[in-house]
């Protein structure tokens, strides 16, 4: 292949898809390389059996843990990446997360930018991904320059009861920010039908604000954008000095036949583990430890949250359909009574018997279907997240067979236990003292906890010091002049809220920086309203924003 692109982007998920969307109006020639395909719309999208029991949308990769035991990671190789399956809970980090925070197991390091510097891109991300919510309701949140585009998703009666009970108990529940294409004021025009299958399922009606629907599909048909699917990037080639990427080597179809694509700028956004893998596999005489890895930081500091799914069983049935409308950050930080930060509590998608069986095969193996049905009917599902710390020995390396080896041990278990204690007190306040906690990582893991890689981050952190970071503040590799990383790899710390909005905001930020480097003015990046296409599979001509 001899054609030269202005920008080659590897991966079409939260990072890569959003970055392509940012740059596309500039007219620059963009090549998107995606190892997966479009996720097929089929009845199985919403069927918990295929989704949770059969793992239909989990890619058949083999990775190894630190002891060399193989496992199947919960990764999703599609246009849109992990966001095709995500729960679309789109939180900002707290301002303090951008600074240094002390934890039970060590220090969560500061970012090289402050929350206030990052804030404009959070706002852009919330408007692009059509987030529903209300700024000002969560006492721990930072300043915001613009309200969310859509009002919060309304609570169903059972969740409203819980919210009211929490307030009476002195807590500060707030509406969870959610990226769905829902218009509650005009249900007939709404793409989203407010079903129970958002979290962990692909959206059959394309009403979830994922990177495929929001960022990539609007680019199809643009003359300056090329998307190649089933195009797995295996390594990068450089000039002899290792300072410039000269070729992106792609395996199309897994038959070992390679093609090489050329671009002035190359952006890796293959997800935190796979981006590290590509860099490590790009070792050369000039970069013997892997590309951009003179600091030996590539692949290190892997984080994925210390999380727990907790299912509380009440006496009264829980008829809620769309459950992810409530969250609470009262325990996010240390205070006078609490020595350490504990984390965030939010709702999970409503469980059902089949999903419970799929996610917890050991626990539920002996339970007859009817009893699980009964359990699911009364279940209220919560998700508890404690920050995971970046540890140099929690890392991605590449095995001799070319697959990822993920060496990992938990951090902040005592904080996670503290959060669970607080959660139990909450249950007393809301009349749900009878409860049962399912295995850690309800939606993120299968049998092997380390397989729950949904919130993977940190393997190429950004910073000002080339000795301790892989990327500079613009997410350009310190050691390579035309190489950027724009997925969750760049996180120096992960906070205790879901990571996608931060990845999206950063991708817009990096995209704007690259545009500037290519001589594109900020105004040339604006999407004209008529350019903005309807989310595929819907009948609308635009994705309206309700607030101004
Ligand atoms: C079930 C589930 C629920 C989640 N829920 C939430 C949530 O509610 N809120 C939230 O904030 N986050 C959630 N997440 C996490 C969120 O989806 C990720 O943090 C986010 O998608 C990460 O963005 P990324 O760009 O780093 O990676 P991805 O979005 O995964 O994108 C990586 C892309 O690179 C492609 N790729 C990989 N290797 C190669 C290669 N070698 N060559 C070419 N292409 C390659 C992949 O196919 C993929 O398209 C969830 C994740 C899962 C799995």
Short mmCIF file of C-alpha atoms in Angstrom, two decimals, residues 64-290:
data_model
loop_
_atom_site.label_atom_id
_atom_site.label_comp_id
_atom_site.label_asym_id
_atom_site.label_seq_id
_atom_site.Cartn_x
_atom_site.Cartn_y
_atom_site.Cartn_z
CA UNK A 64 -2.15 -15.23 30.52
CA UNK A 65 -2.09 -14.17 34.14
CA UNK A 66 1.11 -13.59 36.11
CA UNK A 67 1.45 -17.30 36.84
CA UNK A 68 1.13 -18.13 33.16
CA UNK A 69 -2.42 -19.51 33.41
CA UNK A 70 -4.44 -18.82 30.26
CA UNK A 71 -7.79 -17.02 30.50
CA UNK A 72 -10.30 -15.39 28.18
CA UNK A 73 -10.35 -11.64 28.84
CA UNK A 74 -13.67 -9.82 28.68
CA UNK A 75 -12.71 -7.71 25.67
CA UNK A 76 -14.96 -6.67 22.82
CA UNK A 77 -13.50 -6.18 19.35
CA UNK A 78 -16.10 -4.27 17.37
CA UNK A 79 -16.46 -0.89 15.74
CA UNK A 80 -17.10 1.12 18.91
CA UNK A 81 -14.92 -1.15 21.05
CA UNK A 82 -15.98 -1.79 24.64
CA UNK A 83 -18.59 0.97 24.42
CA UNK A 84 -20.80 -1.38 22.35
CA UNK A 85 -21.37 -3.28 25.60
CA UNK A 86 -20.87 -0.51 28.15
CA UNK A 87 -23.44 0.77 30.61
CA UNK A 88 -23.08 4.36 29.32
CA UNK A 89 -22.60 5.70 32.87
CA UNK A 90 -20.62 8.78 31.88
CA UNK A 91 -19.01 10.34 34.97
CA UNK A 92 -16.39 13.04 35.31
CA UNK A 93 -13.50 12.43 37.68
CA UNK A 94 -13.56 14.70 40.75
CA UNK A 95 -11.15 17.70 40.78
CA UNK A 96 -9.18 16.04 43.59
CA UNK A 97 -8.62 12.99 41.35
CA UNK A 98 -6.41 15.20 39.21
CA UNK A 99 -4.23 15.91 42.24
CA UNK A 100 -2.33 13.58 44.51
CA UNK A 101 -4.55 11.55 46.87
CA UNK A 102 -3.40 9.36 49.74
CA UNK A 103 -4.88 5.88 49.95
CA UNK A 104 -4.58 2.90 52.27
CA UNK A 105 -2.22 1.14 49.86
CA UNK A 106 -0.25 4.15 48.62
CA UNK A 107 -0.57 7.34 46.65
CA UNK A 108 -2.79 8.05 43.69
CA UNK A 109 -0.49 10.31 41.66
CA UNK A 110 -1.35 13.74 40.31
CA UNK A 111 -2.15 14.33 36.65
CA UNK A 112 -0.04 16.77 34.65
CA UNK A 113 -3.19 18.82 34.00
CA UNK A 114 -5.70 20.11 36.53
CA UNK A 115 -9.44 19.48 36.52
CA UNK A 116 -10.04 23.11 35.57
CA UNK A 117 -7.74 22.75 32.55
CA UNK A 118 -9.50 19.54 31.50
CA UNK A 119 -13.06 20.76 32.14
CA UNK A 120 -13.82 22.23 28.68
CA UNK A 121 -13.35 18.80 27.11
CA UNK A 122 -15.62 17.13 29.67
CA UNK A 123 -18.32 19.54 28.56
CA UNK A 124 -17.69 18.77 24.88
CA UNK A 125 -17.76 15.05 25.63
CA UNK A 126 -21.07 15.31 27.50
CA UNK A 127 -22.67 17.16 24.61
CA UNK A 128 -21.29 14.83 21.95
CA UNK A 129 -22.40 11.70 23.84
CA UNK A 130 -25.81 13.18 24.71
CA UNK A 131 -25.40 12.73 28.44
CA UNK A 132 -28.46 13.03 30.70
CA UNK A 133 -27.87 14.42 34.16
CA UNK A 134 -27.84 17.54 36.28
CA UNK A 135 -24.71 19.33 37.34
CA UNK A 136 -24.89 20.69 40.85
CA UNK A 137 -26.64 17.73 42.48
CA UNK A 138 -23.53 15.80 43.55
CA UNK A 139 -21.69 17.71 46.29
CA UNK A 140 -18.34 16.16 45.29
CA UNK A 141 -18.36 17.25 41.64
CA UNK A 142 -16.15 20.00 40.27
CA UNK A 143 -17.12 23.16 38.45
CA UNK A 144 -18.83 22.87 35.08
CA UNK A 145 -19.03 25.38 32.28
CA UNK A 146 -22.25 24.12 30.74
CA UNK A 147 -25.20 22.10 31.99
CA UNK A 148 -25.73 18.58 30.53
CA UNK A 149 -27.55 18.57 27.18
CA UNK A 150 -30.42 16.49 28.57
CA UNK A 151 -32.20 16.43 31.93
CA UNK A 152 -31.54 13.42 34.16
CA UNK A 153 -33.25 10.14 33.37
CA UNK A 154 -36.23 9.97 35.73
CA UNK A 155 -36.25 7.46 38.57
CA UNK A 156 -38.80 4.66 38.43
CA UNK A 157 -40.92 4.37 41.63
CA UNK A 158 -38.71 1.90 43.52
CA UNK A 159 -35.55 3.90 42.82
CA UNK A 160 -37.33 7.13 43.76
CA UNK A 161 -38.26 5.49 47.09
CA UNK A 162 -34.62 4.55 47.64
CA UNK A 163 -33.47 8.04 46.73
CA UNK A 164 -35.99 9.61 49.15
CA UNK A 165 -34.99 7.21 51.93
CA UNK A 166 -31.32 8.02 51.39
CA UNK A 167 -32.01 11.73 51.64
CA UNK A 168 -33.98 11.19 54.84
CA UNK A 169 -30.96 9.27 56.15
CA UNK A 170 -28.72 12.30 55.53
CA UNK A 171 -27.06 11.00 52.35
CA UNK A 172 -26.69 12.92 49.08
CA UNK A 173 -27.98 10.73 46.23
CA UNK A 174 -27.83 12.30 42.78
CA UNK A 175 -29.06 11.36 39.31
CA UNK A 176 -26.49 9.18 37.55
CA UNK A 177 -25.14 10.69 34.31
CA UNK A 178 -26.17 8.49 31.45
CA UNK A 179 -25.43 8.54 27.69
CA UNK A 180 -28.57 7.26 26.00
CA UNK A 181 -30.64 8.65 23.14
CA UNK A 182 -33.75 9.08 25.26
CA UNK A 183 -36.27 11.89 25.06
CA UNK A 184 -38.64 11.49 28.00
CA UNK A 185 -40.60 14.60 26.98
CA UNK A 186 -41.40 13.13 23.59
CA UNK A 187 -41.46 9.36 23.86
CA UNK A 188 -42.66 8.97 20.28
CA UNK A 189 -39.52 10.68 18.99
CA UNK A 190 -37.19 8.93 21.40
CA UNK A 191 -34.73 6.39 20.01
CA UNK A 192 -34.37 4.76 23.43
CA UNK A 193 -37.33 2.72 24.60
CA UNK A 194 -36.04 2.64 28.19
CA UNK A 195 -35.52 -1.09 28.42
CA UNK A 196 -33.52 -3.17 30.91
CA UNK A 197 -30.77 -4.09 28.46
CA UNK A 198 -28.28 -1.25 28.49
CA UNK A 199 -25.55 -2.37 30.84
CA UNK A 200 -23.53 -5.23 29.36
CA UNK A 201 -25.68 -5.68 26.24
CA UNK A 202 -25.34 -4.21 22.75
CA UNK A 203 -28.29 -1.92 21.96
CA UNK A 204 -30.52 -3.52 19.32
CA UNK A 205 -32.22 -0.22 18.48
CA UNK A 206 -28.94 1.74 18.43
CA UNK A 207 -30.12 4.07 21.19
CA UNK A 208 -27.04 3.83 23.38
CA UNK A 209 -24.53 6.65 22.96
CA UNK A 210 -21.61 4.40 22.10
CA UNK A 211 -18.58 5.26 20.00
CA UNK A 212 -19.93 3.39 16.97
CA UNK A 213 -23.27 5.24 16.86
CA UNK A 214 -22.12 8.66 18.07
CA UNK A 215 -18.62 8.95 16.65
CA UNK A 216 -17.85 6.52 13.82
CA UNK A 217 -21.05 6.01 11.82
CA UNK A 218 -21.50 9.72 11.15
CA UNK A 219 -18.13 9.57 9.32
CA UNK A 220 -19.07 6.80 6.91
CA UNK A 221 -19.35 8.25 3.44
CA UNK A 222 -17.08 11.22 4.17
CA UNK A 223 -14.57 11.27 1.30
CA UNK A 224 -11.61 11.98 3.58
CA UNK A 225 -12.30 9.12 6.03
CA UNK A 226 -11.53 5.45 5.37
CA UNK A 227 -12.52 2.72 7.82
CA UNK A 228 -10.95 -0.70 7.47
CA UNK A 229 -12.50 -3.38 9.65
CA UNK A 230 -10.93 -6.78 10.37
CA UNK A 231 -7.64 -4.94 10.28
CA UNK A 232 -5.53 -5.89 13.29
CA UNK A 233 -2.47 -3.74 13.81
CA UNK A 234 0.37 -6.01 14.85
CA UNK A 235 3.27 -3.59 15.10
CA UNK A 236 4.67 -0.22 14.05
CA UNK A 237 7.77 0.31 11.90
CA UNK A 238 10.05 3.29 12.44
CA UNK A 239 12.99 5.07 10.89
CA UNK A 240 16.41 3.69 11.95
CA UNK A 241 16.60 6.14 14.86
CA UNK A 242 13.22 5.02 16.19
CA UNK A 243 12.00 8.64 16.26
CA UNK A 244 9.33 8.47 13.53
CA UNK A 245 6.70 5.86 12.79
CA UNK A 246 7.02 5.04 9.09
CA UNK A 247 4.60 2.14 8.75
CA UNK A 248 1.59 0.58 10.47
CA UNK A 249 1.68 -3.16 9.93
CA UNK A 250 -1.74 -4.78 9.67
CA UNK A 251 -2.92 -8.36 9.61
CA UNK A 252 -6.18 -8.49 7.67
CA UNK A 253 -7.97 -11.74 8.28
CA UNK A 254 -5.59 -13.43 10.66
CA UNK A 255 -3.85 -15.42 7.95
CA UNK A 256 -0.47 -13.89 8.75
CA UNK A 257 -0.39 -11.90 5.48
CA UNK A 258 0.65 -8.39 6.36
CA UNK A 259 -0.09 -5.01 4.80
CA UNK A 260 1.68 -1.77 5.66
CA UNK A 261 -0.09 1.62 5.84
CA UNK A 262 1.64 4.97 6.04
CA UNK A 263 0.55 8.14 7.81
CA UNK A 264 2.14 11.41 8.90
CA UNK A 265 0.68 10.94 12.37
CA UNK A 266 -0.25 7.65 14.02
CA UNK A 267 -2.62 7.38 16.98
CA UNK A 268 -2.91 4.20 19.02
CA UNK A 269 -6.32 3.70 20.68
CA UNK A 270 -6.55 -0.08 20.85
CA UNK A 271 -7.43 -0.20 24.56
CA UNK A 272 -4.94 -0.11 27.42
CA UNK A 273 -3.70 -3.68 27.10
CA UNK A 274 -3.58 -3.88 23.32
CA UNK A 275 -1.94 -0.49 22.88
CA UNK A 276 0.85 -1.62 25.21
CA UNK A 277 1.05 -4.90 23.32
CA UNK A 278 1.48 -3.12 19.98
CA UNK A 279 4.25 -0.91 21.37
CA UNK A 280 6.05 -3.83 23.01
CA UNK A 281 5.82 -5.84 19.79
CA UNK A 282 7.33 -2.93 17.87
CA UNK A 283 10.77 -3.45 19.40
CA UNK A 284 13.65 -2.72 17.04
CA UNK A 285 17.39 -2.12 17.19
CA UNK A 286 16.68 1.50 18.05
CA UNK A 287 14.05 0.58 20.66
CA UNK A 288 15.01 -2.84 21.98
CA UNK A 289 12.53 -2.79 24.89
CA UNK A 290 9.64 -1.73 22.67
#
